Amino acid sequence: MNKAGKKKTGVYENVVKQFNKAADLIDFDPEIRKVLATTQNELTVNFPVKMDDGHIEIFSGYRVQHNNALGPYKGGLRYHPAVDIDEVRALATWMTWKSAIVHIPFGGAKGGIQCDPFKYSRSEIQRITRRFTYALGCNIGPEYDIPAPDVNTNAQIMAWILDTYLSTQSPLTRQASVHVVTGKPVESGGSLGRDKATGQGVVFTIEQWAKDRKHDLKGATHFVQGYGNVGSWAAMLMKPYGAKMVAVSDLCGCFQNPEGIEPHELNDYFKKNRTFDGFPKLRKIDDKQFLSTKADIFIPAALENQITAETADLLNVKVVAEGANGPTDPDGDEILQKKGIDIIPDVLCNAGGVIVSYFEWLQNKRSECWDLDEVDRKLRKIIVGGYDRVRDAAKTHKTDWRTAAYIVALTRLERVYKERGIFP
Ligand code: GLU
């Protein structure tokens, strides 16, 4: 049980199953398999924070570093009641595969704090963030482990992490350490296009899929689960293609409008009200009706384990574009495959965030500022490269796209381990 009172099936178990399926298929080196089946470092920190009314609360924070064979550990921090070591372990491992698939020089990590951030004031969130950063100490660093936003964290939180980290460094190294965190506000060293990057990557992969399938996106219908950073940007960026959002969900419930929901207006409304209730022409539906929505594309952009043995059968779409990390569990996966639904797997589909984080990291190191066109052009090139590799691997190994994505990542890591060997 977690603090939210929900029994969670171990997400890390899903990762292990996915990993084993791919490794078996390619006769993966058994020794390297042992290495990649294990996270390298796992840190839990319990730290006190003074609340606005003067009382103290103790928080548990985590950082798991799965692997750094391809580059420094990289991955987001989430603030959510369901955060625990099992979830963070899974998310860290997915980050390793993600960077390996799109060929960026990062390893995998993830972290977070088990808390409901909506319960706290802005100044409390600031103190929680700063105290967590202090507790992490030298376990993060610009060439070692680089956090970024994830569920319920944003550019402002990254700015507080940056400021806290720099304040604890010697004055001589401060300016050379701005790349300790990515997803910062642009004025504080962030990259143009980082805010929308994950949603943009999701849309670029959908565009590729549509080209492959000769499916016209003009007039195509889609629905989005979770209207946070990834879901809202994906919806807004689908609009210029002439695609129509027909249903949407978030913590406030599920809603539909078969005539189409204007994503920008919904975004403004949702940011202001934290609910879709009262938005013109939306009809409230239940979870089952939502997942049964007949559409071309489903974009899960919320949490893990949404498409499972219980829910996968409901889906009535051509493709699932996984904006979230781990939205489909292995049972759900099998059902989607049987139903002939295409999947653009999370480790490819949502890699746009970490790709533009890489651009931000590079810009900081070189004291450069790239314009938005340059960021978008490079993002498209890199994520389409990953897409092509996954599609080709699926063909070569006659397997599903998630397993193919793992094969791409594992093959790259296997090569690196064979070249470098195991110390000593
Ligand atoms: N949290 C994002 C992800 O899951 C971005 C990570 C990053 O930019 O390091 O991919």
Coordinates of C-alpha atoms in Angstrom, one line a residue, residues 39-375:
T39 CA 20.2 -0.8 -10.6
Q40 CA 23.7 0.6 -9.8
N41 CA 22.8 3.0 -6.9
E42 CA 19.6 3.5 -4.8
L43 CA 19.4 6.4 -2.4
T44 CA 16.6 7.1 0.1
V45 CA 16.7 10.3 2.0
N46 CA 14.3 11.2 4.9
F47 CA 14.4 14.9 5.7
P48 CA 12.5 17.4 7.8
V49 CA 10.8 20.5 6.4
K50 CA 9.2 23.3 8.4
M51 CA 5.6 24.0 7.2
D52 CA 4.0 27.4 7.0
D53 CA 2.4 27.1 10.4
G54 CA 5.7 26.1 12.1
H55 CA 5.2 22.4 12.5
I56 CA 7.7 19.9 11.0
E57 CA 6.9 17.2 8.5
I58 CA 9.3 14.4 7.5
F59 CA 9.5 13.5 3.8
S60 CA 10.9 10.5 2.0
G61 CA 12.8 11.2 -1.2
Y62 CA 14.4 8.8 -3.6
R63 CA 17.0 8.8 -6.4
V64 CA 17.8 5.6 -8.3
Q65 CA 20.6 5.5 -10.7
H66 CA 20.1 2.5 -13.0
N67 CA 23.1 2.6 -15.4
N68 CA 25.7 5.1 -16.7
A69 CA 27.5 3.1 -19.3
L70 CA 26.4 5.5 -22.1
G71 CA 26.8 8.7 -20.1
P72 CA 25.8 10.5 -16.9
Y73 CA 22.7 9.4 -15.1
K74 CA 19.7 11.3 -16.4
G75 CA 16.0 11.4 -15.5
G76 CA 13.2 13.4 -13.9
L77 CA 11.9 13.9 -10.3
R78 CA 8.3 13.4 -9.5
Y79 CA 6.2 14.6 -6.6
H80 CA 3.3 12.1 -6.1
P81 CA 1.8 10.0 -3.3
A82 CA 2.5 6.8 -5.2
V83 CA 6.3 7.4 -5.4
D84 CA 8.2 4.6 -3.8
I85 CA 11.5 2.8 -4.4
D86 CA 9.8 0.2 -6.7
E87 CA 8.3 2.8 -9.0
V88 CA 11.5 4.9 -9.1
R89 CA 13.5 1.8 -9.9
A90 CA 11.3 1.1 -12.9
L91 CA 11.3 4.7 -14.1
A92 CA 15.1 4.9 -13.8
T93 CA 15.5 1.7 -15.8
W94 CA 13.2 3.0 -18.6
M95 CA 15.4 6.1 -18.8
T96 CA 18.4 4.0 -19.6
W97 CA 16.6 2.3 -22.5
K98 CA 15.2 5.6 -23.7
S99 CA 18.5 7.4 -24.2
A100 CA 20.0 4.3 -25.7
I101 CA 17.2 4.0 -28.3
V102 CA 17.5 7.6 -29.5
H103 CA 21.3 7.6 -29.3
I104 CA 21.9 10.4 -26.8
P105 CA 24.9 10.1 -24.4
F106 CA 23.0 9.6 -21.1
G107 CA 22.4 6.8 -18.7
G108 CA 19.2 6.3 -16.7
A109 CA 18.0 7.6 -13.3
K110 CA 14.9 8.8 -11.7
G111 CA 13.8 10.2 -8.4
G112 CA 11.0 11.8 -6.5
I113 CA 9.3 12.6 -3.2
Q114 CA 6.4 10.7 -1.8
C115 CA 3.9 13.5 -1.3
D116 CA 0.7 15.1 -2.6
P117 CA 2.1 18.5 -3.8
F118 CA -1.4 19.9 -4.1
K119 CA -1.6 19.9 -0.3
Y120 CA 1.2 22.3 0.1
S121 CA 1.7 26.1 -0.4
R122 CA 4.1 27.4 -2.9
S123 CA 6.6 28.3 -0.2
E124 CA 6.3 24.9 1.4
I125 CA 7.0 23.2 -2.0
Q126 CA 10.0 25.5 -2.3
R127 CA 11.4 24.4 1.1
I128 CA 10.6 20.7 0.4
T129 CA 12.5 21.0 -2.9
R130 CA 15.5 22.9 -1.5
R131 CA 15.8 20.5 1.5
F132 CA 15.6 17.5 -0.8
T133 CA 18.3 18.9 -3.1
Y134 CA 20.5 19.5 -0.1
A135 CA 19.9 15.9 1.1
L136 CA 20.8 14.6 -2.3
G137 CA 24.1 16.5 -2.0
C138 CA 26.9 15.3 -4.3
N139 CA 24.7 12.4 -5.5
I140 CA 23.6 14.7 -8.3
G141 CA 26.0 16.8 -10.4
P142 CA 26.3 18.3 -13.9
E143 CA 28.5 15.6 -15.2
Y144 CA 27.2 12.9 -12.9
D145 CA 23.5 12.8 -12.4
I146 CA 21.1 15.4 -13.9
P147 CA 17.5 15.7 -12.7
A148 CA 14.7 17.2 -14.8
P149 CA 10.9 17.7 -14.4
D150 CA 8.4 14.8 -14.3
V151 CA 4.9 14.3 -12.9
N152 CA 4.0 17.4 -10.8
T153 CA 7.3 19.1 -11.1
N154 CA 8.1 22.0 -13.4
A155 CA 10.6 24.7 -14.5
Q156 CA 10.1 26.6 -11.2
I157 CA 11.0 23.6 -9.2
M158 CA 14.1 23.1 -11.4
A159 CA 15.1 26.7 -10.7
W160 CA 15.0 26.0 -6.9
I161 CA 17.1 22.9 -7.4
L162 CA 19.6 24.8 -9.5
D163 CA 19.8 27.7 -6.9
T164 CA 20.2 25.3 -4.0
Y165 CA 22.8 23.2 -5.7
L166 CA 24.9 26.2 -6.9
S167 CA 24.7 27.8 -3.4
T168 CA 26.4 24.7 -2.0
Q169 CA 29.2 24.7 -4.5
S170 CA 32.4 26.7 -4.3
P171 CA 32.0 30.1 -6.0
L172 CA 34.7 29.1 -8.6
T173 CA 32.6 26.2 -10.0
R174 CA 29.1 27.8 -9.8
Q175 CA 28.8 29.1 -13.3
A176 CA 30.2 25.9 -14.7
S177 CA 27.5 23.9 -13.0
V178 CA 24.3 25.3 -14.5
H179 CA 23.7 22.0 -16.4
V180 CA 23.2 20.2 -13.0
V181 CA 19.5 20.2 -13.9
T182 CA 17.5 20.5 -17.1
G183 CA 14.0 21.8 -17.8
K184 CA 14.9 25.1 -16.1
P185 CA 13.1 28.3 -17.0
V186 CA 14.6 29.8 -20.1
E187 CA 16.0 32.9 -18.3
S188 CA 17.8 30.6 -15.8
G189 CA 19.5 28.6 -18.5
G190 CA 16.7 26.5 -19.9
S191 CA 16.2 25.6 -23.5
L192 CA 13.5 27.0 -25.8
G193 CA 11.2 24.2 -26.6
R194 CA 11.9 22.1 -23.5
D195 CA 8.5 22.8 -22.0
K196 CA 6.6 21.2 -24.9
A197 CA 9.4 18.7 -25.8
T198 CA 7.8 15.5 -24.5
G199 CA 4.4 16.3 -26.2
Q200 CA 6.3 17.4 -29.3
G201 CA 8.1 14.1 -29.5
V202 CA 4.9 12.2 -29.0
V203 CA 3.4 14.1 -32.0
F204 CA 6.5 13.5 -34.1
T205 CA 6.2 9.8 -33.5
I206 CA 2.5 9.8 -34.3
E207 CA 3.3 11.7 -37.5
Q208 CA 5.8 9.0 -38.5
W209 CA 3.3 6.2 -37.7
A210 CA 0.7 7.9 -39.8
K211 CA 3.1 8.1 -42.7
D212 CA 4.0 4.4 -42.4
R213 CA 0.4 3.4 -42.1
K214 CA -0.7 5.8 -44.9
H215 CA -3.2 7.3 -42.4
D216 CA -4.2 10.8 -42.9
L217 CA -4.0 12.8 -39.7
K218 CA -6.3 15.5 -41.1
G219 CA -9.7 14.6 -39.5
A220 CA -8.1 11.9 -37.4
T221 CA -9.6 11.5 -33.9
H222 CA -7.7 11.1 -30.7
F223 CA -8.2 11.1 -26.9
V224 CA -5.9 12.0 -24.1
Q225 CA -5.6 10.5 -20.6
G226 CA -4.0 13.1 -18.3
Y227 CA -3.9 16.8 -19.2
G228 CA -0.6 17.7 -17.5
N229 CA 2.5 18.8 -19.4
V230 CA 2.7 15.9 -21.8
G231 CA -1.0 15.4 -22.5
S232 CA -1.8 19.0 -23.0
W233 CA 1.1 19.7 -25.3
A234 CA 0.5 16.6 -27.3
A235 CA -3.2 17.7 -27.8
M236 CA -2.3 21.2 -28.7
L237 CA 0.4 20.1 -31.2
M238 CA -1.9 17.6 -32.8
K239 CA -4.3 20.4 -33.8
P240 CA -2.3 21.9 -36.7
Y241 CA -2.4 18.5 -38.4
G242 CA -6.2 18.8 -38.4
A243 CA -6.7 16.1 -35.8
K244 CA -9.6 16.3 -33.4
M245 CA -9.6 15.5 -29.7
V246 CA -12.8 13.8 -28.8
A247 CA -12.3 12.9 -25.1
V248 CA -10.0 13.9 -22.3
S249 CA -9.4 12.9 -18.6
D250 CA -7.6 14.0 -15.5
L251 CA -8.0 13.6 -11.8
C252 CA -11.3 15.6 -12.1
G253 CA -12.8 12.8 -14.2
C254 CA -13.4 11.8 -17.9
F255 CA -15.1 14.0 -20.4
Q256 CA -16.1 13.8 -24.1
N257 CA -17.3 15.9 -27.0
P258 CA -17.5 14.0 -30.3
E259 CA -17.6 17.3 -32.1
G260 CA -14.1 18.0 -30.9
I261 CA -12.5 19.8 -27.9
E262 CA -10.4 22.8 -28.6
P263 CA -7.1 21.9 -26.8
H264 CA -5.7 25.4 -26.2
E265 CA -8.9 26.7 -24.7
L266 CA -9.2 23.6 -22.6
N267 CA -5.6 24.1 -21.4
D268 CA -6.2 27.7 -20.3
Y269 CA -9.4 26.7 -18.6
F270 CA -7.8 23.7 -16.8
K271 CA -4.8 25.7 -15.7
K272 CA -7.1 28.3 -14.1
N273 CA -9.7 25.9 -12.6
R274 CA -7.9 22.6 -12.1
T275 CA -11.0 20.9 -13.5
F276 CA -12.8 20.4 -16.8
D277 CA -16.2 20.8 -15.1
G278 CA -17.9 23.8 -16.6
F279 CA -15.9 23.8 -19.9
P280 CA -18.5 24.4 -22.7
K281 CA -20.0 21.3 -24.4
L282 CA -18.2 18.7 -22.4
R283 CA -20.1 15.6 -21.2
K284 CA -18.9 13.7 -18.2
I285 CA -18.4 10.0 -18.8
D286 CA -17.1 7.2 -16.6
D287 CA -13.7 5.5 -16.9
K288 CA -15.0 2.6 -18.9
Q289 CA -16.8 4.8 -21.5
F290 CA -13.6 6.9 -21.7
L291 CA -11.3 4.0 -22.5
S292 CA -13.9 2.6 -25.0
T293 CA -13.9 5.9 -27.0
K294 CA -13.8 5.0 -30.7
A295 CA -10.9 7.0 -32.1
D296 CA -7.8 6.6 -34.3
I297 CA -5.3 7.4 -31.6
F298 CA -5.2 7.1 -27.8
I299 CA -2.5 9.1 -25.9
P300 CA -2.1 7.9 -22.3
A301 CA -0.2 10.7 -20.6
A302 CA -0.8 10.0 -16.9
L303 CA 0.6 7.3 -14.7
E304 CA 1.7 3.6 -15.0
N305 CA -0.5 0.5 -15.3
Q306 CA -3.6 2.1 -17.0
I307 CA -3.9 -0.4 -19.8
T308 CA -4.1 -3.8 -18.1
A309 CA -5.9 -7.2 -18.3
E310 CA -9.0 -5.4 -17.0
T311 CA -9.0 -2.4 -19.4
A312 CA -7.1 -3.2 -22.6
D313 CA -10.1 -4.9 -24.1
L314 CA -12.1 -1.7 -24.0
L315 CA -9.8 0.1 -26.4
N316 CA -11.1 0.8 -29.8
V317 CA -8.3 2.6 -31.5
K318 CA -5.7 2.1 -34.2
V319 CA -2.7 3.1 -32.2
V320 CA -1.7 3.8 -28.6
A321 CA 1.0 6.5 -28.4
E322 CA 2.5 6.2 -24.9
G323 CA 3.2 9.7 -23.6
A324 CA 3.3 8.4 -20.1
N325 CA 6.0 6.1 -18.7
G326 CA 4.7 2.5 -18.3
P327 CA 1.0 3.0 -19.1
T328 CA 0.6 -0.5 -20.4
D329 CA 1.5 -3.6 -18.3
P330 CA 2.6 -6.9 -19.9
D331 CA -1.0 -8.4 -19.8
G332 CA -2.4 -5.2 -21.4
D333 CA 0.3 -5.4 -24.0
E334 CA -0.6 -8.9 -25.0
I335 CA -4.3 -8.0 -25.4
L336 CA -3.5 -4.9 -27.5
Q337 CA -1.4 -7.1 -29.8
K338 CA -4.1 -9.7 -30.2
K339 CA -6.6 -6.9 -31.0
G340 CA -4.1 -5.6 -33.7
I341 CA -3.7 -2.2 -32.1
D342 CA -0.3 -0.6 -32.8
I343 CA 1.8 0.6 -29.9
I344 CA 4.4 3.4 -30.0
P345 CA 6.1 2.3 -26.8
D346 CA 6.9 4.8 -24.0
V347 CA 10.7 4.5 -24.2
L348 CA 10.5 5.8 -27.8
C349 CA 7.3 7.8 -27.8
N350 CA 8.0 10.1 -24.8
A351 CA 11.8 10.4 -25.4
G352 CA 11.3 14.0 -26.7
G353 CA 11.7 15.3 -23.1
V354 CA 15.1 13.8 -22.4
I355 CA 16.3 14.6 -26.0
V356 CA 15.6 18.4 -25.5
S357 CA 17.1 18.0 -22.0
Y358 CA 20.3 16.9 -23.8
F359 CA 20.1 20.0 -26.0
E360 CA 19.7 22.2 -22.9
W361 CA 22.7 20.4 -21.2
L362 CA 24.8 21.0 -24.4
Q363 CA 23.8 24.6 -24.7
N364 CA 24.8 25.2 -21.0
K365 CA 28.1 23.5 -21.5
R366 CA 28.9 25.6 -24.6
S367 CA 27.2 28.9 -23.3
E368 CA 24.9 28.8 -26.4
C369 CA 21.3 29.6 -27.0
W370 CA 19.6 27.8 -29.8
D371 CA 16.5 29.1 -31.4
L372 CA 13.2 27.2 -31.4
D373 CA 13.5 26.1 -35.0
E374 CA 16.9 24.6 -34.4
V375 CA 15.6 22.7 -31.3

